[in-house]
mmCIF file of N, CA, C and O in Angstrom:
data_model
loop_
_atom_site.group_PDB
_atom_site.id
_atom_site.type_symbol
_atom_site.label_atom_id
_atom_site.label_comp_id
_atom_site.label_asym_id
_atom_site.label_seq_id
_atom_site.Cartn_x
_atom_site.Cartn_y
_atom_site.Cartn_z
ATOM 1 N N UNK A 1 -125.591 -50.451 35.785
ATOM 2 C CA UNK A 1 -124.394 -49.634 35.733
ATOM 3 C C UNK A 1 -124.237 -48.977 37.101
ATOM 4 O O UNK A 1 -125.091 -48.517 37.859
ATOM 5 N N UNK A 2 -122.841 -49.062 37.215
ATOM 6 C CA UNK A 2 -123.140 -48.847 39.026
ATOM 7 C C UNK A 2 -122.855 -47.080 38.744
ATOM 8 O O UNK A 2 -123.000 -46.455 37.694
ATOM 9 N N UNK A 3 -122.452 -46.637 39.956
ATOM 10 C CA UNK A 3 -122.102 -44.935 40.432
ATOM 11 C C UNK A 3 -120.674 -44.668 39.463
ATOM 12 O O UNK A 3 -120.623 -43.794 38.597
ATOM 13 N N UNK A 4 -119.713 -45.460 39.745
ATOM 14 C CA UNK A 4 -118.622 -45.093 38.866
ATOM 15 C C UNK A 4 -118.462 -45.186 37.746
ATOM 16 O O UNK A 4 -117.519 -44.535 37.296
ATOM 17 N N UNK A 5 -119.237 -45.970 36.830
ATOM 18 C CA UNK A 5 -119.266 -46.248 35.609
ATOM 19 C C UNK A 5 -120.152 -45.217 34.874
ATOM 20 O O UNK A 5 -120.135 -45.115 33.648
ATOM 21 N N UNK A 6 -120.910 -44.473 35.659
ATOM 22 C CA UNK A 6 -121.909 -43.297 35.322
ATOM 23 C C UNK A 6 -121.219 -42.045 35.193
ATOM 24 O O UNK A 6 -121.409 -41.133 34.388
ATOM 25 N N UNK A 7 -120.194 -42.183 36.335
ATOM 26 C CA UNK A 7 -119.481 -40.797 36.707
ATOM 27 C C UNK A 7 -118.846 -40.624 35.908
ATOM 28 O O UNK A 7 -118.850 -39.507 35.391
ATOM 29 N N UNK A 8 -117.527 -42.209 35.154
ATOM 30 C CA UNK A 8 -116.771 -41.982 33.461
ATOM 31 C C UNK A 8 -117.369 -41.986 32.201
ATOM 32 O O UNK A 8 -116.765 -41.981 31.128
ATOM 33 N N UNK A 9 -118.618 -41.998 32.371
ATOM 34 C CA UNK A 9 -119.315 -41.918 30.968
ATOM 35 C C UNK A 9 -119.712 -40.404 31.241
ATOM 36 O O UNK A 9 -119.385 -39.638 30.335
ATOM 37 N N UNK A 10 -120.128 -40.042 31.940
ATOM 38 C CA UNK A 10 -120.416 -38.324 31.724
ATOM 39 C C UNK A 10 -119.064 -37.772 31.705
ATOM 40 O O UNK A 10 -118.780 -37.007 30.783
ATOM 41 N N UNK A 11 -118.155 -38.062 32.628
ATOM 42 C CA UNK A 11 -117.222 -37.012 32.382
ATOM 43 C C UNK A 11 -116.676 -37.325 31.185
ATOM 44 O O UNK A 11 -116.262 -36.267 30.712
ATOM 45 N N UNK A 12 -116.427 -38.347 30.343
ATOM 46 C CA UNK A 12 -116.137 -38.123 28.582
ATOM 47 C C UNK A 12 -116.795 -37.430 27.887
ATOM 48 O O UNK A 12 -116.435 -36.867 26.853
ATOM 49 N N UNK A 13 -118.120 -37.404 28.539
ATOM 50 C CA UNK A 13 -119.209 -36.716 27.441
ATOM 51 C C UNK A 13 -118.780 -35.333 27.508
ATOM 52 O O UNK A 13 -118.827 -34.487 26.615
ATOM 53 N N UNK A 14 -118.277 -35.206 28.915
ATOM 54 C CA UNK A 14 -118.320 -33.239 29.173
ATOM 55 C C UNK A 14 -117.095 -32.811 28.539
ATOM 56 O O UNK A 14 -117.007 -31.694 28.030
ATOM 57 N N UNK A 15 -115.837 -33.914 28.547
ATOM 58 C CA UNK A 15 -114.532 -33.721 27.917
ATOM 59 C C UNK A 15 -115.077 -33.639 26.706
ATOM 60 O O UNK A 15 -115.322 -32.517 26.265
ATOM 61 N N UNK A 16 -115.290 -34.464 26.153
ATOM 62 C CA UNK A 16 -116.134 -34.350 24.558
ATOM 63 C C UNK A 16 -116.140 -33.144 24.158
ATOM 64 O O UNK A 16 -115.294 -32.551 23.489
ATOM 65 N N UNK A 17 -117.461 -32.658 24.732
ATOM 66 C CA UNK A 17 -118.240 -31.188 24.243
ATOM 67 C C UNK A 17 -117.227 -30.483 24.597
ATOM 68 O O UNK A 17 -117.055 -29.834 23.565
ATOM 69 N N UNK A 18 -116.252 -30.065 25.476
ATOM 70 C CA UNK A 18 -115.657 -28.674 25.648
ATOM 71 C C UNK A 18 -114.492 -28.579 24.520
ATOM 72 O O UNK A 18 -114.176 -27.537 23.947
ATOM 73 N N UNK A 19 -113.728 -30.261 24.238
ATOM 74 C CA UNK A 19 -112.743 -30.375 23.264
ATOM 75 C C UNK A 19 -113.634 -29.670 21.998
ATOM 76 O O UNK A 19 -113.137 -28.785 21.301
ATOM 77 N N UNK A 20 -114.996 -30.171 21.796
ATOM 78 C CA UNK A 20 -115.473 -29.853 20.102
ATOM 79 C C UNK A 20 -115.423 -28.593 20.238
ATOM 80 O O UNK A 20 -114.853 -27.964 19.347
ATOM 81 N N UNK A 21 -116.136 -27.689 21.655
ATOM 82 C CA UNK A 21 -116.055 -26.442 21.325
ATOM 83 C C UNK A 21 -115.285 -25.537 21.660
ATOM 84 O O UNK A 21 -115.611 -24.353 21.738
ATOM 85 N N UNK A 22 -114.029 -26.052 21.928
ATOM 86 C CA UNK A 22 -112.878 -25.153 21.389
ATOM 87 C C UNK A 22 -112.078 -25.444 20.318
ATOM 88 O O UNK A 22 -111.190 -24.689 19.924
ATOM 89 N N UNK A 23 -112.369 -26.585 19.788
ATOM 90 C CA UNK A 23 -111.429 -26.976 18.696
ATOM 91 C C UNK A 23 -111.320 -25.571 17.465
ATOM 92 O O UNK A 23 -110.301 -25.365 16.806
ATOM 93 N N UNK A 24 -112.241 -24.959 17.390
ATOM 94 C CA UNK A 24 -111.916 -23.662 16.554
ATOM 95 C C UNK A 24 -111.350 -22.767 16.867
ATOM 96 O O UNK A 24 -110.901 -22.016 16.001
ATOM 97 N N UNK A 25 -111.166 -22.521 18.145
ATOM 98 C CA UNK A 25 -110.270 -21.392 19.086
ATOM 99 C C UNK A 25 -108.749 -22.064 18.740
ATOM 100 O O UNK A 25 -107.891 -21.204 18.540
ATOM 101 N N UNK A 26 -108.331 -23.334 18.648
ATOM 102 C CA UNK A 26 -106.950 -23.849 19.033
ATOM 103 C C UNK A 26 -106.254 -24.000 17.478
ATOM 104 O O UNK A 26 -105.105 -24.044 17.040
ATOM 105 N N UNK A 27 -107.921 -24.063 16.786
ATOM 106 C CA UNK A 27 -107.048 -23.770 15.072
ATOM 107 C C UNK A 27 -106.804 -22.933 14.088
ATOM 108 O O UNK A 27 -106.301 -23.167 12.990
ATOM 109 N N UNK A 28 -107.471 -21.208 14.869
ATOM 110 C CA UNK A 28 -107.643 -20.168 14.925
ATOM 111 C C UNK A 28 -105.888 -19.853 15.701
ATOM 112 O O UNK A 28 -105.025 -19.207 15.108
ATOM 113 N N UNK A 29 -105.733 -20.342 16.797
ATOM 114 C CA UNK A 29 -104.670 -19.940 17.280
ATOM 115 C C UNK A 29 -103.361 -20.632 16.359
ATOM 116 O O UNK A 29 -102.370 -19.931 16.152
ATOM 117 N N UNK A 30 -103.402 -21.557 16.010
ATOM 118 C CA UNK A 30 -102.484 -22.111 15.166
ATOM 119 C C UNK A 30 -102.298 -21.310 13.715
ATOM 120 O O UNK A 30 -101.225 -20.808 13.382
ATOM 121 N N UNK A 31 -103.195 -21.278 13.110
ATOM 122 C CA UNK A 31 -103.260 -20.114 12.066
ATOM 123 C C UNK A 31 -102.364 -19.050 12.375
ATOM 124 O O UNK A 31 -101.309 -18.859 11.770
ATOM 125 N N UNK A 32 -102.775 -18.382 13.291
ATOM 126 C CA UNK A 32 -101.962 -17.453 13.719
ATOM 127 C C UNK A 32 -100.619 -17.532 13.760
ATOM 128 O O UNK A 32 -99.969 -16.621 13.248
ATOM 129 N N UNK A 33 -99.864 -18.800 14.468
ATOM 130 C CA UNK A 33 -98.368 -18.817 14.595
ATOM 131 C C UNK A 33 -98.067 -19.300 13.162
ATOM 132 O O UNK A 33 -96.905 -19.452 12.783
ATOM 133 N N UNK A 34 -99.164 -19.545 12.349
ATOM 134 C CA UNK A 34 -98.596 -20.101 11.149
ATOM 135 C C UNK A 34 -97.921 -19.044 10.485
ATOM 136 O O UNK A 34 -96.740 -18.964 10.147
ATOM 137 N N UNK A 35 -98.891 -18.220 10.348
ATOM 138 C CA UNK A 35 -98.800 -17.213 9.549
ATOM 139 C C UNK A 35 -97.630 -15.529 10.466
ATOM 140 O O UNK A 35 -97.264 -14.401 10.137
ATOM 141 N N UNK A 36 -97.546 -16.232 11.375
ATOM 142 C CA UNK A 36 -96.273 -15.515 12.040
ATOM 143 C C UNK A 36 -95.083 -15.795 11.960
ATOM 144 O O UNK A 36 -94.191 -15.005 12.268
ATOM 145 N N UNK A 37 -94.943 -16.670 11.640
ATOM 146 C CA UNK A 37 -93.842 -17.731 11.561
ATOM 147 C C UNK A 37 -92.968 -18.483 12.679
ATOM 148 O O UNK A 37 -91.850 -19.000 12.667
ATOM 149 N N UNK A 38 -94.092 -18.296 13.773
ATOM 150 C CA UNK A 38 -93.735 -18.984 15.220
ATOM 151 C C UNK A 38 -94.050 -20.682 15.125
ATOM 152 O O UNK A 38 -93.360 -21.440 15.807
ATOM 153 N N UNK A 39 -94.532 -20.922 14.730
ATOM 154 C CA UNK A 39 -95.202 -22.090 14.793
ATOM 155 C C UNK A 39 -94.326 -23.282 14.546
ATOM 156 O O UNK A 39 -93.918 -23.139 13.393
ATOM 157 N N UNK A 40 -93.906 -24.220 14.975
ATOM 158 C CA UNK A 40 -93.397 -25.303 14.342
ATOM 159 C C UNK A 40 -92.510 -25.511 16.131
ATOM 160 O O UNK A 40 -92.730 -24.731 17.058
ATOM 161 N N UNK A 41 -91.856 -26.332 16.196
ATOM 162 C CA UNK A 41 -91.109 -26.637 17.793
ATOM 163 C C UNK A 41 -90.281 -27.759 17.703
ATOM 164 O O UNK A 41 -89.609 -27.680 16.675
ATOM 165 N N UNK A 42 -90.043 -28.785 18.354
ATOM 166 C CA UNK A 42 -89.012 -30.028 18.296
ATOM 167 C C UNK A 42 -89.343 -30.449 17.236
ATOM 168 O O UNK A 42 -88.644 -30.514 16.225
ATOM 169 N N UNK A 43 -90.776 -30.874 17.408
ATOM 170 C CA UNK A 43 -91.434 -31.899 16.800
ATOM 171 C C UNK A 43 -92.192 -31.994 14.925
ATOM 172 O O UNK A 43 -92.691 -32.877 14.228
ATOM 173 N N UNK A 44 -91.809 -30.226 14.746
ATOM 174 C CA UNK A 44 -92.350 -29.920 13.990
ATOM 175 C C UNK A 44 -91.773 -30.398 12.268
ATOM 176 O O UNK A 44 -91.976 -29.751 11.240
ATOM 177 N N UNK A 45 -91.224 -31.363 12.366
ATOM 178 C CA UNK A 45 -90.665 -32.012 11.068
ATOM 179 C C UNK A 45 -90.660 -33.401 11.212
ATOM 180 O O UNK A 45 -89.967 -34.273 10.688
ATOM 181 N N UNK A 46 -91.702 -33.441 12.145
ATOM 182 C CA UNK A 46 -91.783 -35.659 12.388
ATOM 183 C C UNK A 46 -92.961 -35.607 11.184
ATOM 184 O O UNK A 46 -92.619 -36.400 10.307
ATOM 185 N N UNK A 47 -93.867 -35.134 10.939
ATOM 186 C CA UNK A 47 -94.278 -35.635 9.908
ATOM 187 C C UNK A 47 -94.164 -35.880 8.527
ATOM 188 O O UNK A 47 -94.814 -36.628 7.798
ATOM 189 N N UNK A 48 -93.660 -35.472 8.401
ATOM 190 C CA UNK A 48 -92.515 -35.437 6.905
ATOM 191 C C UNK A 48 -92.046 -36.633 6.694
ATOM 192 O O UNK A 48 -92.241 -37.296 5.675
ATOM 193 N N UNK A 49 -91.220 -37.054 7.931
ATOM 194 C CA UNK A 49 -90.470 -38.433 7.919
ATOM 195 C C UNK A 49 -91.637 -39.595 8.144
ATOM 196 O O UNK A 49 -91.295 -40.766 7.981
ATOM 197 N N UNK A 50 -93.154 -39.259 8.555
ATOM 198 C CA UNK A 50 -93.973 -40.547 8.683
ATOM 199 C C UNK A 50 -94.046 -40.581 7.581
ATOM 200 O O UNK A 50 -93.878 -41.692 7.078
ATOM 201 N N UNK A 51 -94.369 -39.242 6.520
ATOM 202 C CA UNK A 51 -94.813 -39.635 5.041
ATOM 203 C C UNK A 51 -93.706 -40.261 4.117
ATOM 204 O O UNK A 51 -94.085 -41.111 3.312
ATOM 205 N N UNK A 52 -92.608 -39.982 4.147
ATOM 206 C CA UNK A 52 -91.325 -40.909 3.570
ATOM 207 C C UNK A 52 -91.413 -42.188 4.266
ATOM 208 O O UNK A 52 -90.929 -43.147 3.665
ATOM 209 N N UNK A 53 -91.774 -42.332 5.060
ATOM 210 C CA UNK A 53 -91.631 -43.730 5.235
ATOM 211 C C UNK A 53 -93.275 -44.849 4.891
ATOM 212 O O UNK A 53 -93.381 -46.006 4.483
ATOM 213 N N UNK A 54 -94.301 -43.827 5.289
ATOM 214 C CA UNK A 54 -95.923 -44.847 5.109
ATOM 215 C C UNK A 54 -96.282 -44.673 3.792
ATOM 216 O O UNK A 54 -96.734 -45.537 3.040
ATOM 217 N N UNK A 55 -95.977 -43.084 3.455
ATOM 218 C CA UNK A 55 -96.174 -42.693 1.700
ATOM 219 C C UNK A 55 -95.052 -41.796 1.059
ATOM 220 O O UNK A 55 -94.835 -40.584 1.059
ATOM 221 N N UNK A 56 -94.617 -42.560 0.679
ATOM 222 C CA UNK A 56 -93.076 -42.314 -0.556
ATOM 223 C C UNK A 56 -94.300 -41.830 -1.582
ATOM 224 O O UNK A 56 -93.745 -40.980 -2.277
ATOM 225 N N UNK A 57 -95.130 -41.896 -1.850
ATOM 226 C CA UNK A 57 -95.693 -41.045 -3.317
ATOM 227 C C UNK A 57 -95.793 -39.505 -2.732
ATOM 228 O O UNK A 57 -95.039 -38.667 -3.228
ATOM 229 N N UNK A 58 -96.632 -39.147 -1.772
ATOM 230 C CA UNK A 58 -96.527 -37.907 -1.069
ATOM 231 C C UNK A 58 -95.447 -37.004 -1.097
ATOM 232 O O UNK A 58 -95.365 -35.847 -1.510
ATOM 233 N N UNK A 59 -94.173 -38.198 -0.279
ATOM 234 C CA UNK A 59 -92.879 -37.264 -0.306
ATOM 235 C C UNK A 59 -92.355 -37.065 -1.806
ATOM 236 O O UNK A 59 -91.798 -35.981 -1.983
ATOM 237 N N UNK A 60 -92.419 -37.782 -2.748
ATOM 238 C CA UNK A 60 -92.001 -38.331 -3.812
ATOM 239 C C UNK A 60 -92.780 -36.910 -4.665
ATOM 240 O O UNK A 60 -92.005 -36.394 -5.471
ATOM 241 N N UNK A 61 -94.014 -36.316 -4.596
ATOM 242 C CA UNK A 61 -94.767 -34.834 -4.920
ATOM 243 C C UNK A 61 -94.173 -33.822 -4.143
ATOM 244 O O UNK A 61 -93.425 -33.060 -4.756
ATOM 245 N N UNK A 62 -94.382 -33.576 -2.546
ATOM 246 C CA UNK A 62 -93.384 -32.944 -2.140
ATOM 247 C C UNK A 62 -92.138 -32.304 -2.987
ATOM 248 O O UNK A 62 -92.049 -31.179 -3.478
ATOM 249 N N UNK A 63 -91.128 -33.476 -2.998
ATOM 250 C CA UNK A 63 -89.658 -33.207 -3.740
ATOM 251 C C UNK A 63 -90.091 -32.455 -5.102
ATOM 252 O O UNK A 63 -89.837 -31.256 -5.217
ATOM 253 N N UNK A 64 -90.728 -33.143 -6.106
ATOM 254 C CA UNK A 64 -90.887 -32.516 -7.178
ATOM 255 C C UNK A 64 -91.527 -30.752 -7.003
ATOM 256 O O UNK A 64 -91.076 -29.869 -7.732
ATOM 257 N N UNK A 65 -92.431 -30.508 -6.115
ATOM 258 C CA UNK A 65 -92.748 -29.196 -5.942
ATOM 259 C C UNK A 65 -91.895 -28.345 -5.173
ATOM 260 O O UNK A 65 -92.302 -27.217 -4.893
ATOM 261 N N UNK A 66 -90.723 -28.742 -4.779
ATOM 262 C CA UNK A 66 -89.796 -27.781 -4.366
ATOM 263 C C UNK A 66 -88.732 -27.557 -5.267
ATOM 264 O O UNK A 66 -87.988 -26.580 -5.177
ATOM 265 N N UNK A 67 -88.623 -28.551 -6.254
ATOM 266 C CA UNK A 67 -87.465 -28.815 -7.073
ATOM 267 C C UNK A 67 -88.326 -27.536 -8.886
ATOM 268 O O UNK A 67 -87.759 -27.116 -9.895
ATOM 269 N N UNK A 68 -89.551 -27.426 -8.481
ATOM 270 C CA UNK A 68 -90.254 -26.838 -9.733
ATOM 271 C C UNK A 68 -90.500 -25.347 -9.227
ATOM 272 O O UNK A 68 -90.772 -24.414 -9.983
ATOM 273 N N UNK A 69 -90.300 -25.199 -7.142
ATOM 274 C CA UNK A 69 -90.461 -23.437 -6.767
ATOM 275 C C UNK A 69 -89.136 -23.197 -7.054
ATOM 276 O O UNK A 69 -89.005 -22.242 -7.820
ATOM 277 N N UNK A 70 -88.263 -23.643 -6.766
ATOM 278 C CA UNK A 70 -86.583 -23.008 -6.974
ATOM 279 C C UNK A 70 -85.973 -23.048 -8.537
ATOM 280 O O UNK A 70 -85.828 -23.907 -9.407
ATOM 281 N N UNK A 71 -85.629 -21.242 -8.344
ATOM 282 C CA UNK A 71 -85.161 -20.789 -9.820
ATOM 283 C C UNK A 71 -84.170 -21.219 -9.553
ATOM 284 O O UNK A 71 -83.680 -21.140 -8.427
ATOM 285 N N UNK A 72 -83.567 -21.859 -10.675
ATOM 286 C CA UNK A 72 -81.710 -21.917 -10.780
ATOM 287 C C UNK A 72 -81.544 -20.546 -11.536
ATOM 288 O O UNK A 72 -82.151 -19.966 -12.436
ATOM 289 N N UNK A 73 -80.216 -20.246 -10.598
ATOM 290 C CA UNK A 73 -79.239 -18.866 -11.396
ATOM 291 C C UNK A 73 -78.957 -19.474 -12.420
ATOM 292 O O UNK A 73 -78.444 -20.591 -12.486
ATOM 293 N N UNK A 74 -79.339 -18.635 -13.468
ATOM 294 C CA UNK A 74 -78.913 -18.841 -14.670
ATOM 295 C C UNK A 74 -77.207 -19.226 -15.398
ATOM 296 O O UNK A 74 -76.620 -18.155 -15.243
ATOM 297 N N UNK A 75 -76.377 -20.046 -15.966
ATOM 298 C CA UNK A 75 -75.225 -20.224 -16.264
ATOM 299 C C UNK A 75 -74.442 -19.092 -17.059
ATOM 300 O O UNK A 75 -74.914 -19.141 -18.194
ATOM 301 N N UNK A 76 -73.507 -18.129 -17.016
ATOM 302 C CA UNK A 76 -73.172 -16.996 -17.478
ATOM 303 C C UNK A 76 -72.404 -17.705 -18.490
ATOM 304 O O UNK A 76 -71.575 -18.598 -18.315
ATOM 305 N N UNK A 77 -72.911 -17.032 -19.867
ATOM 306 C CA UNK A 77 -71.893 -17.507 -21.181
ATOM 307 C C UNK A 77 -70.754 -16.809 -21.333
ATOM 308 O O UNK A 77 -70.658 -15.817 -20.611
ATOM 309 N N UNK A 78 -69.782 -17.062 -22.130
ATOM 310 C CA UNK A 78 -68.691 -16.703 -22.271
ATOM 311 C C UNK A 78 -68.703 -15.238 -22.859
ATOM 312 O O UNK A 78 -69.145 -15.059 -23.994
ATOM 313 N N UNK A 79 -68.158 -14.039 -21.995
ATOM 314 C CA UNK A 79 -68.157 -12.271 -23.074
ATOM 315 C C UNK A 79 -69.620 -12.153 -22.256
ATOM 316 O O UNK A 79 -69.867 -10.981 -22.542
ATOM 317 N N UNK A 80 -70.380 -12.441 -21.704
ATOM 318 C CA UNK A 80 -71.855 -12.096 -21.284
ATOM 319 C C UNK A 80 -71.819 -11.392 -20.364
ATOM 320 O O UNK A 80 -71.652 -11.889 -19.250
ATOM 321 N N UNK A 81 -71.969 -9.951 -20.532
ATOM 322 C CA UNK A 81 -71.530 -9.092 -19.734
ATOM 323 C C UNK A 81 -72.802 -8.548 -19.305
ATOM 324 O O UNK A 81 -72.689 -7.731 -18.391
ATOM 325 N N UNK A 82 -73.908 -8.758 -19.683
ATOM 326 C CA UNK A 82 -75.197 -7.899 -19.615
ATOM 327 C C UNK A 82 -75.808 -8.218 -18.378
ATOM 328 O O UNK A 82 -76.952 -7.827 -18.147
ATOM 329 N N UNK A 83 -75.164 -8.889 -17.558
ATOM 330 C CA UNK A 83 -75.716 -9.793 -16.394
ATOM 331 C C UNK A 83 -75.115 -8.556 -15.127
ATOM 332 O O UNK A 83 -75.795 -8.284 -14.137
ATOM 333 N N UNK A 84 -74.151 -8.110 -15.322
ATOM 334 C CA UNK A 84 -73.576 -7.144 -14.005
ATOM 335 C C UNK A 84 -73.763 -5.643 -14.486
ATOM 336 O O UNK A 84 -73.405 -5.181 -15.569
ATOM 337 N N UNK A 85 -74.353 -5.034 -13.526
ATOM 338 C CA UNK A 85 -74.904 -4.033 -13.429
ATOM 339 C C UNK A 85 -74.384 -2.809 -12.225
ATOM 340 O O UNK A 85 -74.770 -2.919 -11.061
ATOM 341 N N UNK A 86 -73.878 -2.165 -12.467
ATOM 342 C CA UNK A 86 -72.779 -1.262 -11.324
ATOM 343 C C UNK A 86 -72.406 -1.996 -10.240
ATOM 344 O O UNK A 86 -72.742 -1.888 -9.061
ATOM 345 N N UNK A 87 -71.488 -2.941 -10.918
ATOM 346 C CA UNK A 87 -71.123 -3.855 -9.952
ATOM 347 C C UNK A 87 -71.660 -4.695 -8.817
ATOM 348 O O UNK A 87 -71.010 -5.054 -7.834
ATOM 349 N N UNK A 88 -73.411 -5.066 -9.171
ATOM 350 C CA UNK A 88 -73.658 -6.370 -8.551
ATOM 351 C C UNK A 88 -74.407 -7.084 -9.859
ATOM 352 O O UNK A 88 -74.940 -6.368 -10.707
ATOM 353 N N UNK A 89 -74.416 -8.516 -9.970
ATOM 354 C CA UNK A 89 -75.338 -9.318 -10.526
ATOM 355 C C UNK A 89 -76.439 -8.971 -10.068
ATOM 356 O O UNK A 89 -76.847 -8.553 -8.984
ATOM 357 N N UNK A 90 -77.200 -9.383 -11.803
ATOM 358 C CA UNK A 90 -78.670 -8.929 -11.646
ATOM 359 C C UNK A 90 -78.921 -9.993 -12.480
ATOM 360 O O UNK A 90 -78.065 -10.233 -13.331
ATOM 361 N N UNK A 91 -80.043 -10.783 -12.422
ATOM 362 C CA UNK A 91 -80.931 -12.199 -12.952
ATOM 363 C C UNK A 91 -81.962 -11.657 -12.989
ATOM 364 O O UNK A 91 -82.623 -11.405 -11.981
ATOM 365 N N UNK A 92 -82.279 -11.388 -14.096
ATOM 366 C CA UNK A 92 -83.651 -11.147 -14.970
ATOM 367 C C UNK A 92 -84.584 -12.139 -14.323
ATOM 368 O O UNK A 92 -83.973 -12.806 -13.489
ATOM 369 N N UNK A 93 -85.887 -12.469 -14.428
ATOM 370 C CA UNK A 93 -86.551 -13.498 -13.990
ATOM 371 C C UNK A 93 -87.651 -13.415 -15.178
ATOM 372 O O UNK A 93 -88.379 -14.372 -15.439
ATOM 373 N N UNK A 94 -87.700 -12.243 -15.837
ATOM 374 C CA UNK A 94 -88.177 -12.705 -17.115
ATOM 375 C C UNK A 94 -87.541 -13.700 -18.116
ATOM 376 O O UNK A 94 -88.093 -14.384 -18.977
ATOM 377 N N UNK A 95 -85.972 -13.582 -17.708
ATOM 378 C CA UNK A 95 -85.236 -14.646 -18.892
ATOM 379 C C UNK A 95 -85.213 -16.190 -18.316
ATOM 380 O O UNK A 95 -84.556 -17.007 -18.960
ATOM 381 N N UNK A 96 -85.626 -16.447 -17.606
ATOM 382 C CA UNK A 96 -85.980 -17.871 -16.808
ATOM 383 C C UNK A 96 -87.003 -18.085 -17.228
ATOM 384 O O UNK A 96 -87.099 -19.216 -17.705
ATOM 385 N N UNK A 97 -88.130 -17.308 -17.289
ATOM 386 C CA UNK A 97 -89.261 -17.764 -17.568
ATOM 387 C C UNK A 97 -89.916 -17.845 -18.885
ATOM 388 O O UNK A 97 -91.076 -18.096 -19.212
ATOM 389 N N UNK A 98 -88.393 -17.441 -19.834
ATOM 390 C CA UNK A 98 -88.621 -17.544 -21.406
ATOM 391 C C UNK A 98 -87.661 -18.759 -21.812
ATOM 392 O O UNK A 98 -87.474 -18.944 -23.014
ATOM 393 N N UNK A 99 -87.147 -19.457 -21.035
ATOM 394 C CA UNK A 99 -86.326 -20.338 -21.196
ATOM 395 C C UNK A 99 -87.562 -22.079 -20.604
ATOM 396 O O UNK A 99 -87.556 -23.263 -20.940
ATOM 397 N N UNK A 100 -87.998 -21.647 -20.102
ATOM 398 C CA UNK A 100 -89.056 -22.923 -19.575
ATOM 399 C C UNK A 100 -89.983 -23.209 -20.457
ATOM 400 O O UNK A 100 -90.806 -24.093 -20.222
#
């Protein structure tokens, strides 16, 4: 193995080790914008579209768990006056959840 072929095998090794030991600093920092609500940029909805396209079962769970977090407003019956309250609507969320 000559001089240069020595010189790119260590310097991967040293890239190596410094990537492993910061990899907790960079997912520590990500956490952070997660939970700030900074986080996300151009790119931040390309994966969504790899999983609709490589795994339709994924997106296919996805859909169903957004379609099972969102309350529908309830349909107001006819004379059902118990719903407005000094003049704004008010939706119980106990009566949604006696209706499921």
């Amino acid at each position: 193995m000559d001089a240069f072929a020595g010189l790119v095998v260590a310097a991967t090794i040293v890239i190596s080790m410094v990537l492993i030991a910061l990899t907790p600093r960079f997912k520590r920092a990500q956490l952070r914008k997660q939970l700030d609500g900074t986080a996300g940029g151009a790119l931040a909805g390309l994966g969504s579209g790899f999983d609709a396209v490589w795994r339709p079962s994924a997106e296919d769970a996805r859909a169903d768990w957004e379609a099972q977090v969102e309350l529908p407003a309830p349909a107001p019956n006819a004379g059902d006056k118990g719903r407005i309250r000094d003049g704004r609507l008010v939706i119980d969320l106990d009566d949604l959840r006696d209706q499921r």
